[in-house]
Each structure stands twice: as C-alpha cells, then as structure tokens.
Short mmCIF file of C-alpha atoms in Angstrom, two decimals:
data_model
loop_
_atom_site.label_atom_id
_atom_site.label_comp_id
_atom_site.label_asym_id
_atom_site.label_seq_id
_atom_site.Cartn_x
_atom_site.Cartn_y
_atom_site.Cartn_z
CA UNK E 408 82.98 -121.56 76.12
CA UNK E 409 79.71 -123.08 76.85
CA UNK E 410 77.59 -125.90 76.70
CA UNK E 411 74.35 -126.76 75.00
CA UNK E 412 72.35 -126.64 78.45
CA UNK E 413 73.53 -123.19 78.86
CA UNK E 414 71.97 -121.92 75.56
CA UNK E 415 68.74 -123.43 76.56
CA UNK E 416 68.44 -121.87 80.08
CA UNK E 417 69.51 -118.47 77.96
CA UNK E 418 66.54 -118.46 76.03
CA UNK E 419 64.15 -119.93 78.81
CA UNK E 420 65.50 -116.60 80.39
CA UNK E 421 64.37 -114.25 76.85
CA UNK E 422 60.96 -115.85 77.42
CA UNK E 423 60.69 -115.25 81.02
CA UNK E 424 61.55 -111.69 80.66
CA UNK E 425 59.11 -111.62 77.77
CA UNK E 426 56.80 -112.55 80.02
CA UNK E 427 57.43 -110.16 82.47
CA UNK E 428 57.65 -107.20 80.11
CA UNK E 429 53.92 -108.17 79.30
CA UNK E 430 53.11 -107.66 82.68
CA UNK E 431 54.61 -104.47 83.20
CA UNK E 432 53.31 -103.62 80.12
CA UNK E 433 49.80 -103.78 81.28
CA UNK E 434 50.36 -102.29 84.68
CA UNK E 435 52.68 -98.89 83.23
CA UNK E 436 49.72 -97.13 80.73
CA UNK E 437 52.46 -95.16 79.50
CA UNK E 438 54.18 -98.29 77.50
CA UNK E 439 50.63 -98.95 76.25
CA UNK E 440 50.23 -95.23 75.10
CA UNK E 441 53.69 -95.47 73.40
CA UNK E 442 52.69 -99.15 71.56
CA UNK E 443 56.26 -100.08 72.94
CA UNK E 444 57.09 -103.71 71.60
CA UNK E 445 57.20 -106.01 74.26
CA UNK E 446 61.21 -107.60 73.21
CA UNK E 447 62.17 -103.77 73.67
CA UNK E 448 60.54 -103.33 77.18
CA UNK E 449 61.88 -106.95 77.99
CA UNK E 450 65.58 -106.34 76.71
CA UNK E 451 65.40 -103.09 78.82
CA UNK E 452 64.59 -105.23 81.86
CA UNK E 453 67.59 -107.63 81.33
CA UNK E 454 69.95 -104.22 80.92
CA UNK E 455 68.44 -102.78 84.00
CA UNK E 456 69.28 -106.37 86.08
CA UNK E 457 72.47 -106.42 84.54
CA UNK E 458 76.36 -105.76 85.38
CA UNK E 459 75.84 -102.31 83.69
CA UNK E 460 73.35 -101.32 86.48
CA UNK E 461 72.03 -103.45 88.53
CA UNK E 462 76.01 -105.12 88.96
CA UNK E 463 77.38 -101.39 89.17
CA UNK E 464 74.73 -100.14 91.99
CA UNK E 465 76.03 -103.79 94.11
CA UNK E 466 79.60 -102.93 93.09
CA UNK E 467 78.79 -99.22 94.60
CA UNK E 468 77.75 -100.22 97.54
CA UNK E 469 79.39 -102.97 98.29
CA UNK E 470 76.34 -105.63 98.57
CA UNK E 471 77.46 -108.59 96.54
CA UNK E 472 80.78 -109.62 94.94
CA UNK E 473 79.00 -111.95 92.51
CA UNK E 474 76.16 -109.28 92.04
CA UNK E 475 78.16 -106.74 91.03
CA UNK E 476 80.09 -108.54 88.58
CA UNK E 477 77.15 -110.14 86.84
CA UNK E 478 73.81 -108.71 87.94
CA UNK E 479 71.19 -111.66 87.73
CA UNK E 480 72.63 -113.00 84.85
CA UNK E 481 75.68 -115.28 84.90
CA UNK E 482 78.32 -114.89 82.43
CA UNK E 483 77.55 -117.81 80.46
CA UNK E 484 74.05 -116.39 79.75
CA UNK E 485 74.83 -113.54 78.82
CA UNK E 486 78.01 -114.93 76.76
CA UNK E 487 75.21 -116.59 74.60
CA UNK E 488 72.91 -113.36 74.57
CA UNK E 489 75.87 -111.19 73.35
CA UNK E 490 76.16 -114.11 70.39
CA UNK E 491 72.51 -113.73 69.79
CA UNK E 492 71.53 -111.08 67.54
CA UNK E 493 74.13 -111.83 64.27
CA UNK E 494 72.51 -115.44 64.16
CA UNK E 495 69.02 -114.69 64.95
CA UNK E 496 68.66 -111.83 62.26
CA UNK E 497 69.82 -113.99 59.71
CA UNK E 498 66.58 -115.96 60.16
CA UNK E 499 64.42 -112.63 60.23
CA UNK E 500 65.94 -111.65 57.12
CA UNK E 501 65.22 -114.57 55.14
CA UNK E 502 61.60 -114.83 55.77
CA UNK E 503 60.66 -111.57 54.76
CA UNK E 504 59.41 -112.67 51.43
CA UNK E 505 59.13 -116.20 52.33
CA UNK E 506 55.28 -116.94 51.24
CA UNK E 507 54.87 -113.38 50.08
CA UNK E 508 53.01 -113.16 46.69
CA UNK E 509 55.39 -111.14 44.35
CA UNK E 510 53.47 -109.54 41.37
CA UNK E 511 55.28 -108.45 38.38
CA UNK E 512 57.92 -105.71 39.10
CA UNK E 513 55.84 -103.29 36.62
CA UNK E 514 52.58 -103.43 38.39
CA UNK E 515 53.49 -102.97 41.91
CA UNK E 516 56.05 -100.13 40.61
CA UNK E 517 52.91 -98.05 39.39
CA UNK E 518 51.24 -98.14 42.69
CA UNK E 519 54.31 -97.47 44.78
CA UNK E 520 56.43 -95.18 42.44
CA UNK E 521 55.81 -92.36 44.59
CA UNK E 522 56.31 -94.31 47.93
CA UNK E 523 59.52 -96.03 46.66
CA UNK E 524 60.69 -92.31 45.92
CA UNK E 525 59.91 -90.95 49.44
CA UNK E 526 60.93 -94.15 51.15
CA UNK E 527 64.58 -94.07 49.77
CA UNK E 528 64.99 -90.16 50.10
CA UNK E 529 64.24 -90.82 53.67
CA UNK E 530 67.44 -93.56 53.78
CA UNK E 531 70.06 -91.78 51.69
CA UNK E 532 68.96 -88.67 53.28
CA UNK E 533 70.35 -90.10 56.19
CA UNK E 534 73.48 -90.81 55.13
CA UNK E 535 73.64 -87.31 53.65
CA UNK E 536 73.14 -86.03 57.64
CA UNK E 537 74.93 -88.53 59.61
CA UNK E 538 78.40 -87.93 56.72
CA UNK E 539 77.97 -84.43 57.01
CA UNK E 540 77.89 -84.17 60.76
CA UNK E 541 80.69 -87.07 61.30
CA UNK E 542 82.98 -84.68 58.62
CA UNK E 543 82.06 -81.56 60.52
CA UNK E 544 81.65 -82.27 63.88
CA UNK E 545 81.96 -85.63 65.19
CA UNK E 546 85.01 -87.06 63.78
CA UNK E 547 87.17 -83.15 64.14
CA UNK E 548 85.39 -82.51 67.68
CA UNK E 549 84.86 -86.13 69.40
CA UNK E 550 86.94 -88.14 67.17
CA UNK E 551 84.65 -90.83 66.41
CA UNK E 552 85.42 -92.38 63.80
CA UNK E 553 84.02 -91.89 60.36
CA UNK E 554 81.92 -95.02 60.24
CA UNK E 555 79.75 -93.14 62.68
CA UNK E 556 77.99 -91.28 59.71
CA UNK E 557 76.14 -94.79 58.48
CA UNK E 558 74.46 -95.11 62.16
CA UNK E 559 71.38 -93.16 61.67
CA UNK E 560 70.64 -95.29 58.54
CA UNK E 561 71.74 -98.38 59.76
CA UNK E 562 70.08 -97.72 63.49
CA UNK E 563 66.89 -95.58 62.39
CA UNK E 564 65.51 -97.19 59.02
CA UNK E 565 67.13 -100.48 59.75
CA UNK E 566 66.35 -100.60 63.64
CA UNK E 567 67.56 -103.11 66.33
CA UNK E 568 67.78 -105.90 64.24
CA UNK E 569 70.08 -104.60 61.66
CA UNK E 570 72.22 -102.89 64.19
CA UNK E 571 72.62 -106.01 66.11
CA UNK E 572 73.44 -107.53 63.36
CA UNK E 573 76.11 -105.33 62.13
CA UNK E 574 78.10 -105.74 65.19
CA UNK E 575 80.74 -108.24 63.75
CA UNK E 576 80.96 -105.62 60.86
CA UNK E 577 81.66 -102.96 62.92
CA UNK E 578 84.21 -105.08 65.21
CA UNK E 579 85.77 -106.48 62.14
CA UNK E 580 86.70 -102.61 61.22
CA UNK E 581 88.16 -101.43 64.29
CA UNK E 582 84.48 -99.52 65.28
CA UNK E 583 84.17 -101.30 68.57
CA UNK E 584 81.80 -98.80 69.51
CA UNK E 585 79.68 -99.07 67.13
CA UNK E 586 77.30 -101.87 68.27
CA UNK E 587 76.40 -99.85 71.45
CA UNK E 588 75.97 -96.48 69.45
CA UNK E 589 73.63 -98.20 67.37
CA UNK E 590 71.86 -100.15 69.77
CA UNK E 591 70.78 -97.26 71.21
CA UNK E 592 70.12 -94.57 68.37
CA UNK E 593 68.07 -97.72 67.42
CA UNK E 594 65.93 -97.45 70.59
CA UNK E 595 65.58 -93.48 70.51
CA UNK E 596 64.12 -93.57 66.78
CA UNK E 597 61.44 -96.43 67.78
CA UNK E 598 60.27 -94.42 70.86
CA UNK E 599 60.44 -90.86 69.06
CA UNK E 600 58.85 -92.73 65.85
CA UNK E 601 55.98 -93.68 67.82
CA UNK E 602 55.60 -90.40 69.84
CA UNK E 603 56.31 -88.21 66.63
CA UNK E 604 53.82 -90.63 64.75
CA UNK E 605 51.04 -89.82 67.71
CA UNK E 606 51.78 -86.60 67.39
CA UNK E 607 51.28 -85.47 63.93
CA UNK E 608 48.39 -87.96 63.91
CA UNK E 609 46.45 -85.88 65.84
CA UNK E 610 47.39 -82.67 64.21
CA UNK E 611 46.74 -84.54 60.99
CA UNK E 612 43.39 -84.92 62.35
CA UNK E 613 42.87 -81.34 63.27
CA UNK E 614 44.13 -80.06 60.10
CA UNK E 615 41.76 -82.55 57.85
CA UNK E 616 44.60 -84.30 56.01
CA UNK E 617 43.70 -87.42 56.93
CA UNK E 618 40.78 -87.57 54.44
CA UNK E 619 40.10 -91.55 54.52
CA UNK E 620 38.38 -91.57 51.19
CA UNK E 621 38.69 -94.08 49.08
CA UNK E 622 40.61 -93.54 45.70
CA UNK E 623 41.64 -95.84 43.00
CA UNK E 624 44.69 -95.49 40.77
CA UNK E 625 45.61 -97.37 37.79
CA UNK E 626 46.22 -101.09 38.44
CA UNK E 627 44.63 -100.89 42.14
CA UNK E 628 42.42 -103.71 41.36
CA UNK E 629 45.13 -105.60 41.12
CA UNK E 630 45.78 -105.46 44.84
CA UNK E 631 42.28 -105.88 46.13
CA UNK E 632 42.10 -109.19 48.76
CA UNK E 633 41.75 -112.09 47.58
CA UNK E 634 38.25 -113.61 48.00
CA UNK E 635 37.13 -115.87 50.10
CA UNK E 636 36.03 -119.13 47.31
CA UNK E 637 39.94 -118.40 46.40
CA UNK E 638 41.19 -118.41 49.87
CA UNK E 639 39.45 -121.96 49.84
CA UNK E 640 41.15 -123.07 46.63
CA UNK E 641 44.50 -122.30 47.99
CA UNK E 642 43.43 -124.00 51.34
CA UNK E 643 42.73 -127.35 49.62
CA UNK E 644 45.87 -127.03 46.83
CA UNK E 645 47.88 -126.81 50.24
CA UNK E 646 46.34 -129.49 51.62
CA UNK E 647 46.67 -131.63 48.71
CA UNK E 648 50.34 -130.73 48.49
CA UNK E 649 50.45 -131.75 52.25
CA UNK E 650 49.02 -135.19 51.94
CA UNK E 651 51.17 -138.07 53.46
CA UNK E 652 53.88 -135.62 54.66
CA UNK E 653 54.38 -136.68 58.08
CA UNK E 654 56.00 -133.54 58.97
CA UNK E 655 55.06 -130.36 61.03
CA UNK E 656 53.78 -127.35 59.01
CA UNK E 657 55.97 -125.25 61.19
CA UNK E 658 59.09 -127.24 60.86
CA UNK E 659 58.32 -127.77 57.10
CA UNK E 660 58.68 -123.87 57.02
CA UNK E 661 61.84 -123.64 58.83
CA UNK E 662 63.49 -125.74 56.74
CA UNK E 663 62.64 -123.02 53.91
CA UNK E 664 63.79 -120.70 56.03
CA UNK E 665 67.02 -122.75 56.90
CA UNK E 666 67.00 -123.23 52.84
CA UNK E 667 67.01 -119.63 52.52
CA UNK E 668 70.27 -118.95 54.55
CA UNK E 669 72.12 -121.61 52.86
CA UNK E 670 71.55 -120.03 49.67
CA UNK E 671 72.57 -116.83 51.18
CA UNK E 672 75.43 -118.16 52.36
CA UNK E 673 76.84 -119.56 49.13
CA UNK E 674 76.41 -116.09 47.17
CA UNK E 675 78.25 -114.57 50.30
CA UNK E 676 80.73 -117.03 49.63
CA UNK E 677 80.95 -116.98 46.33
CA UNK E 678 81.47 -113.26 46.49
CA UNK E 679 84.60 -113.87 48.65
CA UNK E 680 85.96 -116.01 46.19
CA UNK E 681 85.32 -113.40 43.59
CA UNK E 682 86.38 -110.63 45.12
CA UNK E 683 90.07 -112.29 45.88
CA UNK E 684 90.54 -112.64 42.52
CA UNK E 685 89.29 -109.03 41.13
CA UNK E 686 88.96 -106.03 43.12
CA UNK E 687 90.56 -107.73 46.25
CA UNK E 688 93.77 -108.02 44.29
CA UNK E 689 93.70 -104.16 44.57
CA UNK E 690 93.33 -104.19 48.58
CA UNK E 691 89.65 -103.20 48.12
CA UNK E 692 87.35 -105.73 50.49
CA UNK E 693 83.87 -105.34 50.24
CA UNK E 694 82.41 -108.75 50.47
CA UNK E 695 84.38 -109.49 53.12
CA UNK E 696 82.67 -106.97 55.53
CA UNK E 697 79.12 -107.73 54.43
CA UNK E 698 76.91 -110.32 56.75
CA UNK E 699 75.29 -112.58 55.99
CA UNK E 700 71.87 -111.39 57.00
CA UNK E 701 70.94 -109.09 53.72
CA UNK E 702 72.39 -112.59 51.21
CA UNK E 703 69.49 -114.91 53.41
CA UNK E 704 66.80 -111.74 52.29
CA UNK E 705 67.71 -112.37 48.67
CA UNK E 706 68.33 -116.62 49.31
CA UNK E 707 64.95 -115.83 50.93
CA UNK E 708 63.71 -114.42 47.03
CA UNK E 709 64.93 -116.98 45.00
CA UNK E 710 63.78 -119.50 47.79
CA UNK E 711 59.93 -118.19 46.76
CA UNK E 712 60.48 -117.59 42.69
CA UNK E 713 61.81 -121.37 43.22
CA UNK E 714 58.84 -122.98 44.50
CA UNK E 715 55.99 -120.58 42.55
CA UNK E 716 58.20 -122.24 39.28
CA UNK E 717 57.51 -126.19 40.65
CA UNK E 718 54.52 -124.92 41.46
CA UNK E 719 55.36 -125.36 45.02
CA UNK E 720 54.91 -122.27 46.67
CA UNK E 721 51.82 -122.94 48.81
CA UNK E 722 53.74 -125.39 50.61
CA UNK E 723 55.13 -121.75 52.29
CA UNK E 724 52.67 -120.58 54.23
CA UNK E 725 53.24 -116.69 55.34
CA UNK E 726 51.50 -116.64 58.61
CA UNK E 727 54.01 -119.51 59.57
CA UNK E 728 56.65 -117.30 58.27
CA UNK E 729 55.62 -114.33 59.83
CA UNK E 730 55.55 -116.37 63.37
CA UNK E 731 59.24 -117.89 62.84
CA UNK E 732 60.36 -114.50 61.76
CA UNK E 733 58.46 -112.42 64.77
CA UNK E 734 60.01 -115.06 67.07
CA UNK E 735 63.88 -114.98 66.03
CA UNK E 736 63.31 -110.79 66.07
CA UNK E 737 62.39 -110.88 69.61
CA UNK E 738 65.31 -112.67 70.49
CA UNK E 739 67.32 -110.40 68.56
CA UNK E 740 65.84 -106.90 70.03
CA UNK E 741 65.89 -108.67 74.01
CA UNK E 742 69.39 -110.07 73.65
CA UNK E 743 70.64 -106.84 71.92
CA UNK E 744 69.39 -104.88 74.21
CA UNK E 745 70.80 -106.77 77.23
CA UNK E 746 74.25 -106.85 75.81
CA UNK E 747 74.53 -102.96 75.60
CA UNK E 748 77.68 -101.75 76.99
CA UNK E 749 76.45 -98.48 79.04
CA UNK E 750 79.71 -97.47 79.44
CA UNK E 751 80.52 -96.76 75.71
CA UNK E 752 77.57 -95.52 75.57
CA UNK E 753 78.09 -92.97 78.12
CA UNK E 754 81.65 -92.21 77.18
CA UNK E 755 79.85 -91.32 73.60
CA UNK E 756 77.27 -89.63 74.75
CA UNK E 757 77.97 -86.24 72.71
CA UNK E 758 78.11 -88.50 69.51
CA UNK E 759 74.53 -90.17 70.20
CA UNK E 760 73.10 -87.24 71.62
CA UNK E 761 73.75 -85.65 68.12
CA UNK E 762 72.81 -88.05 65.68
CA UNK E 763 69.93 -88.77 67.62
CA UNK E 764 68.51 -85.32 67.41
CA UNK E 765 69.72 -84.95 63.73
CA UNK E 766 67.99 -88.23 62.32
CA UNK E 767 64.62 -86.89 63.96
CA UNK E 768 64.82 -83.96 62.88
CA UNK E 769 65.29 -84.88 58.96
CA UNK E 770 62.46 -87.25 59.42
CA UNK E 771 59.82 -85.61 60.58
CA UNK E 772 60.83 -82.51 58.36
CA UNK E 773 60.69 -85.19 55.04
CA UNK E 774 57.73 -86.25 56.07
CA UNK E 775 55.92 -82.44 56.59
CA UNK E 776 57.72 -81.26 53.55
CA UNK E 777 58.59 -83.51 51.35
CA UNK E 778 55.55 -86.58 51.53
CA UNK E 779 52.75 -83.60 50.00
CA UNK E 780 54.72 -83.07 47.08
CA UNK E 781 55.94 -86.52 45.97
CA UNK E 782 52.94 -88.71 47.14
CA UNK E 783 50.36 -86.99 45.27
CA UNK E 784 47.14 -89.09 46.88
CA UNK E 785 46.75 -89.58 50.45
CA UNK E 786 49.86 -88.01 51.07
CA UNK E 787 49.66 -88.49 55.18
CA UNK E 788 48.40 -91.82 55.36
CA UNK E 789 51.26 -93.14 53.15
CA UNK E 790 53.87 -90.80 54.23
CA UNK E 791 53.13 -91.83 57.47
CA UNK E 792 54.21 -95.50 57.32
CA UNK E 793 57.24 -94.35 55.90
CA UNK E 794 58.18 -91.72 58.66
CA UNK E 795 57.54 -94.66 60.91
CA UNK E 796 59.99 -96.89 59.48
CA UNK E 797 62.31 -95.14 59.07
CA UNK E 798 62.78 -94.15 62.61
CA UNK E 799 62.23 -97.48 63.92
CA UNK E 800 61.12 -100.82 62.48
CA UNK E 801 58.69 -101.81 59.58
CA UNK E 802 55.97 -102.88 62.56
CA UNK E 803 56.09 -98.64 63.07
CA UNK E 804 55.03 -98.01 60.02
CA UNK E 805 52.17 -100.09 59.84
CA UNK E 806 51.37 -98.81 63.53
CA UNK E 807 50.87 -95.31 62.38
CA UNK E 808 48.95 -96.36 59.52
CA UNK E 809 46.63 -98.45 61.37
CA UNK E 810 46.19 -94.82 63.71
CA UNK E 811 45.42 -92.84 60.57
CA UNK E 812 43.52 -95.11 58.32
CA UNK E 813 42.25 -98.02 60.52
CA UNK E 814 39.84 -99.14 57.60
CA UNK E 815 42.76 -99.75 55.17
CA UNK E 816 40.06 -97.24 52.61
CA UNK E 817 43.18 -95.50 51.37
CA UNK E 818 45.24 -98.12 49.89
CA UNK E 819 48.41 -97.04 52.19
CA UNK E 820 48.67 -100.20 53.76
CA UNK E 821 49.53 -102.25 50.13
CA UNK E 822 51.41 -99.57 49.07
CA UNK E 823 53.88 -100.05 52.29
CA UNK E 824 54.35 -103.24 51.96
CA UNK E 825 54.57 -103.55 48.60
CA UNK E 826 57.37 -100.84 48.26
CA UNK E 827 59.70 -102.81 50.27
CA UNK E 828 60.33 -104.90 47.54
CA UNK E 829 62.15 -101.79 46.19
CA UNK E 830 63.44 -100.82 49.42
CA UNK E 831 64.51 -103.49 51.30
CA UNK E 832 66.91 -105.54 49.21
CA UNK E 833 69.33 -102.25 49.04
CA UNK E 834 69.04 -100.47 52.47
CA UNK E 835 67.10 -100.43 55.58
CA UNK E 836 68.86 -103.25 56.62
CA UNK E 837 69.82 -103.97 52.88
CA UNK E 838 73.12 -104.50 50.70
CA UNK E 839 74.16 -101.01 50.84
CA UNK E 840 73.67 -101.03 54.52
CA UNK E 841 75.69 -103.67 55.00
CA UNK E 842 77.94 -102.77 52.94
CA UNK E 843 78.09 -98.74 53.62
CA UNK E 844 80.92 -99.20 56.77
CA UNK E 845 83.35 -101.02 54.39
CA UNK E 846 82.72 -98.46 52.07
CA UNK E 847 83.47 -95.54 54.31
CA UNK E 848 86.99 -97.69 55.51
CA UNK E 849 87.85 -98.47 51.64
CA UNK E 850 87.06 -94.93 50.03
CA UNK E 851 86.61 -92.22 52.76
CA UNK E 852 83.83 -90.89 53.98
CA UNK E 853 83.42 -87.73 51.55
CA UNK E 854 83.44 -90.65 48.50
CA UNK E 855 80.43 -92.05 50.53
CA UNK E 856 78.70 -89.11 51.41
CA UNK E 857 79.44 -87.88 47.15
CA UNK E 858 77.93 -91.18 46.42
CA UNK E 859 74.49 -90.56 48.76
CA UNK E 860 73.98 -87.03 47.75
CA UNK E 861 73.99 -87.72 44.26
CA UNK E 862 71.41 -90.72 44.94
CA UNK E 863 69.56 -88.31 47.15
CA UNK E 864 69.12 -85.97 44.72
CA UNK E 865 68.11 -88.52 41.59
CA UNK E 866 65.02 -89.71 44.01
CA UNK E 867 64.06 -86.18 45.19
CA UNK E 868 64.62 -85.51 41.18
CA UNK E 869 62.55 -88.56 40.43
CA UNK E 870 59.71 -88.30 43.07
CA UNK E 871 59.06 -84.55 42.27
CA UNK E 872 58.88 -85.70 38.19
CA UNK E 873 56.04 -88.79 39.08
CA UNK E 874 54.26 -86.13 41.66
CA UNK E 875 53.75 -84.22 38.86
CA UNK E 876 52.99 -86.76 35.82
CA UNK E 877 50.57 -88.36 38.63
CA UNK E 878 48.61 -85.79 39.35
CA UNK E 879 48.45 -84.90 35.57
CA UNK E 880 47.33 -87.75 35.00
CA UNK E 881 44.60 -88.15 37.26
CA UNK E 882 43.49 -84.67 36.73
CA UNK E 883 42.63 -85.47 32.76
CA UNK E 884 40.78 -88.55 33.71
CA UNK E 885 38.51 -86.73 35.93
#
C-alpha cells in the first residue's frame, strides 16, 4: 500500500522526466527527425533507470543492493506508476468528443465514406494477420496464447494508451504477458509509423502524388472554418454562460470530463447486471472483461449531445479538453512505459519480433495498394493519416498529414478527424477492442478471426463499390 504523499512525488517524478526528455530531445537530432513524442522518450528514460536495467547492470556487478533492486525509483513509485495507465486512459477516452462539434451522421458520412472504408480495413485487417499467425505459428510453435492475435490491433491502431489500458483485461484472462507484448509492439508501430510515414513522403514527392490541389466534393462547404465574426459570437455566448460562475474554466471542464466517466461507468455496470441475467447464465462473459475506458468515450458522447440539447455546450470548451486529455495521455505513455517488464519481453521475443514485422508489413502494403483504389481524391494525403494511425496514435496521423499537405488545401485533415466518429467508438481503442480478448477466451480464436474476415471483406467490398460510384460521380459533373 501507499499513501497520498507517495502519489504526488510519483507524478512530480512523470514531470521531471518530461522535462528531461525535452532536453534530450533537443540535444539527440535524431528524436527530432523521428517527431518522437516527448512521454515516449521520457517513459524510455524511467525504463532505462529502472530495476529492468539500470537495477540489473547494479545487480551484475555488484554496486548497490538497493540499486539493483529498484533502480532510481523506489517501489512505492513505481507501485503507483504500474497503477497508472488503466485510470489515466479513462480520462483520455472521455474527452475525445468532449467540445467536438458533431454534424449530422449523413453529412460527415459523404465526406469520409471512403476514409471510414480504408480506416477500418486497416483494423480488422489486423486481426485477420495477428489470428492467422497466432493459429499458425505462434500459439503451435511458441505457445502463446491465442489472445496474442488481438495485439497488433489493440497495440498498433490503438497505441500505448489502449494497451496500457487493457492490462487488467489481459490479467483478468490468464494473458499475463500481454501488457508487456503490447507495450512494446505499441512502441515499434509509433517509431516505424513515423519512419515509414517519412519515407513514402518523400517518394510521394518524387513520384507527384502528392498533388496539393484543392478539390471540393459534395457537402465540403459544410466543413469550411468557421469565421472569425462567428468565432466572436461563440466567444461572448460563452462568456455570457460564464457570468457569476466563480469557478475555473479548467476545473469546470474536468468535471465534464469526470461527468463523462460516471456515465461510462453506469452503462458498464449496467451491462454486468444484464449480462448475469442473459447470456451470463450460459457461462458467456463479455461485459465483464471490457474496461471501462471505451464506456467514458461514449459517456463522453452523450455528455456533448446533452449539453448542445440545454443549449449548454459552449460551456465545453475543446482546447481545454484537448489540454486535460494531452495531459492524462502523457502520464499514461511515461508510466506505461516505465512499468514494462523486460524480462517477458525478452522471454517473448520470437512472438513480438513477428507480429511486429507482420503489422508493418500489412500497413504500409494497405496503404500502397489499397488507399488509390478506395480513396478516389487525394488518395496519399488521406491515406496517409490513416497509415499513421494505425501504426501508432491519432497524433501520427495528423503528423504525416501536416508533412504532405501542410496547407490543409486537400481537405485530408477534416476528413481524419471526422472519420473517427465512425472509427473510434468500435476499435482502435474501441468496444470491439476491448472486447476482442474475451471474445477469443469465450469462442476460440478461429470464431474471431471468421468474424474479422468476413468484416474485412464487407469494407474492402464496400470501399471498392464508393471508389467507384465516387469517381462516377465526379467524372459526370465535370
């Protein structure tokens, strides 16, 4: 156990090594070159001081009894670091679309259709590989267990949040292994994301498919910036709606945030209760094995649709959102990070070393083949973003476009984020993905990997249909 005292000098610690990252940062061009997030450079730091190396080395050698057992970092800290990442995520998950303006399903689908394809052929694809390797390979050759075939989805297009935060699932179902495996498939696909990103950027370049033209498709006005005599409306609505509260912006938006979990929380419970009376009754348990962290995303929604119906909602203000979200995912990635068992990892290594190169490979492969024929305008700047995610984190994505179209002329950007509405209630850190482990324990992993082919197939189906009906379409209006 520990006390409260300990939990603050825990996270005076994350911001000292935050620090410090930013530092090294600035003096190692390569991290620069790579756009390495600072939380992953700093939660790299805390492994390096740690027992696993730092403690081993001392151990080795004979230096320090205390120093090899613990590295810098006493066990309290890091008892609190290890507990880190399933609360903190929760909070990143419920202020995704916490101020977010959220258009009518039907108008953002006919700007993203094609992304929305691409995007989830990328995630079930993923399943596809890492259930087809686990059933071939893995499971008769290493004998990993068969949970191992959700990690490239869950690590990859989810990234270190959502594997950190699936580490109670994975203990709860006898995966103990798991956390470390996807701690670490999580940091190759950021790193090779960003590298593979620079990469084809370049040859993008050189092969003129970056065209940077500007083109409009139907309903594209719709997601032109606001203006700026709007911007001023909204400024003095909020204001008005802010009169006389003698409360801080920032802790008015928490509470929304805290708001947002509590909801989650109750249809997570709720769930339970359901589930012991229906399917539960027939030893399936689902709900059970799903966090909490995809129930605060959608408490999160309803949070938003709440307030725009009182006529509330500008009391949420996104860049506050986007702060209290970008803080709580630091912790998560440095704490992860630092709580990495190197020894599973290393007694796995065949496993990782596999799924690694298998999840990179189907990525950047999607993204030469498959982006040209279901995005039919601007293929590379909007496949890009896409690629990007789902090898690392949504902040890759918009990294890569940013390198291809740094004048937002081609409309990728809004068609990212938009798409996630479609994208990231069900995986990339999503229901399914929460729920794909349990699912693999309850039915087998060929019942999963039947189940992700066939919705494989309906979006390749799908995107190659709306590719085709697109570029009809704008081919008889020119």
């Amino acid at each position: 156990m520990f006390k409260l005292v300990n939990v603050l000098f825990a996270y005076i610690m994350v911001g000292l090594l935050i620090l410090l990252s930013r530092y090294v940062k600035q003096k190692v061009p390569i991290f620069q070159r790579l756009y390495l997030p600072e939380s992953i450079i700093a939660g790299a730091i805390a492994l390096l001081l740690g027992p696993g190396v730092l403690g081993a080395i001392a151990g080795a050698i004979g230096i320090n009894e205390y120093l090899a057992e613990n590295g810098l970092f006493p066990e309290t800290m890091r008892t609190v670091w290890a507990q880190s990442p399933g609360v903190f995520i929760n909070i990143v998950f419920a202020a995704l679309f916490l101020g977010e303006t959220i258009p009518h399903p039907r108008d953002i689908w006919r700007k993203t259709a094609p992304q929305v394809a691409f995007g989830q052929t990328l995630a079930w694809g993923q399943y596809v590989i890492g259930l087809l390797l686990t059933l071939l390979i893995l499971t008769p050759v290493f004998g990993v267990d068969p949970i191992a075939g959700c990690l490239i989805e869950i690590a990859f297009e989810g990234g270190h949040g959502t594997a950190a935060g699936m580490a109670e699932v994975f203990e709860n179902l006898n995966f103990p292994e798991g956390p470390d495996l996807a701690l670490g498939l999580a940091t190759v696909g950021i790193v090779s994301g960003v590298i593979a990103g620079t990469a084809l950027a370049n040859w993008g370049r050189q092969k003129g498919y970056i065209q940077q033209t500007e083109t409009h498709l139907p309903g594209d006005a719709f997601f032109q910036e606001t203006e700026g005599t709007e911007e001023r409306e909204i400024r003095t609505q909020r204001a008005r709606l802010m009169n006389n509260l003698l409360v801080d912006p920032l802790s008015l938006n928490f509470g929304f945030v805290g708001l947002a979990i509590a909801i989650g929380w109750i249809i997570l419970q709720v769930l339970k209760f359901i589930e012991v009376f229906t399917w539960g009754q027939l030893g399936l348990e689902l709900a059970a094995a799903v966090p909490l962290f995809p129930m605060a995303l959608v408490g999160g929604l309803i949070v938003q649709l709440m307030m725009k119906r009182l006529g509330l909602d500008l009391l949420i203000i996104r860049p506050l959102q986007q702060r209290i979200s970008g803080v709580a995912l630091d912790v998560v990635v440095v704490t992860a990070l630092a709580s990495i068992n190197l020894m599973i990892l290393g007694a796995n290594m065949g496993v990782f070393i596999i799924l690694s190169v298998a999840g990179i490979a189907w990525n950047i492969w999607a993204f030469l083949y498959l982006a040209p024929r279901m995005i039919p305008v601007h293929w590379f700047e909007r496949g890009i973003g896409d690629m990007g995610q789902s090898m690392g984190v949504t902040a890759t994505g918009i990294l890569l476009i940013r390198m291809v179209d740094p004048e937002n002329k081609t409309g990728a950007f809004e068609s990212f984020a938009y798409k996630q509405l479609f994208f990231e209630p069900i995986v990339g850190g999503g229901l399914f993905t929460a729920a794909a482990p349990a699912l693999v324990v309850q039915f087998g992993p060929v019942s999963v990997l039947l189940l992700t082919a066939g919705l494989l197939a309906f979006w390749l189906i799908f995107g190659f249909l709306n590719f085709r009906q697109m570029t009809a379409r704008t081919e008889s209006t020119t």
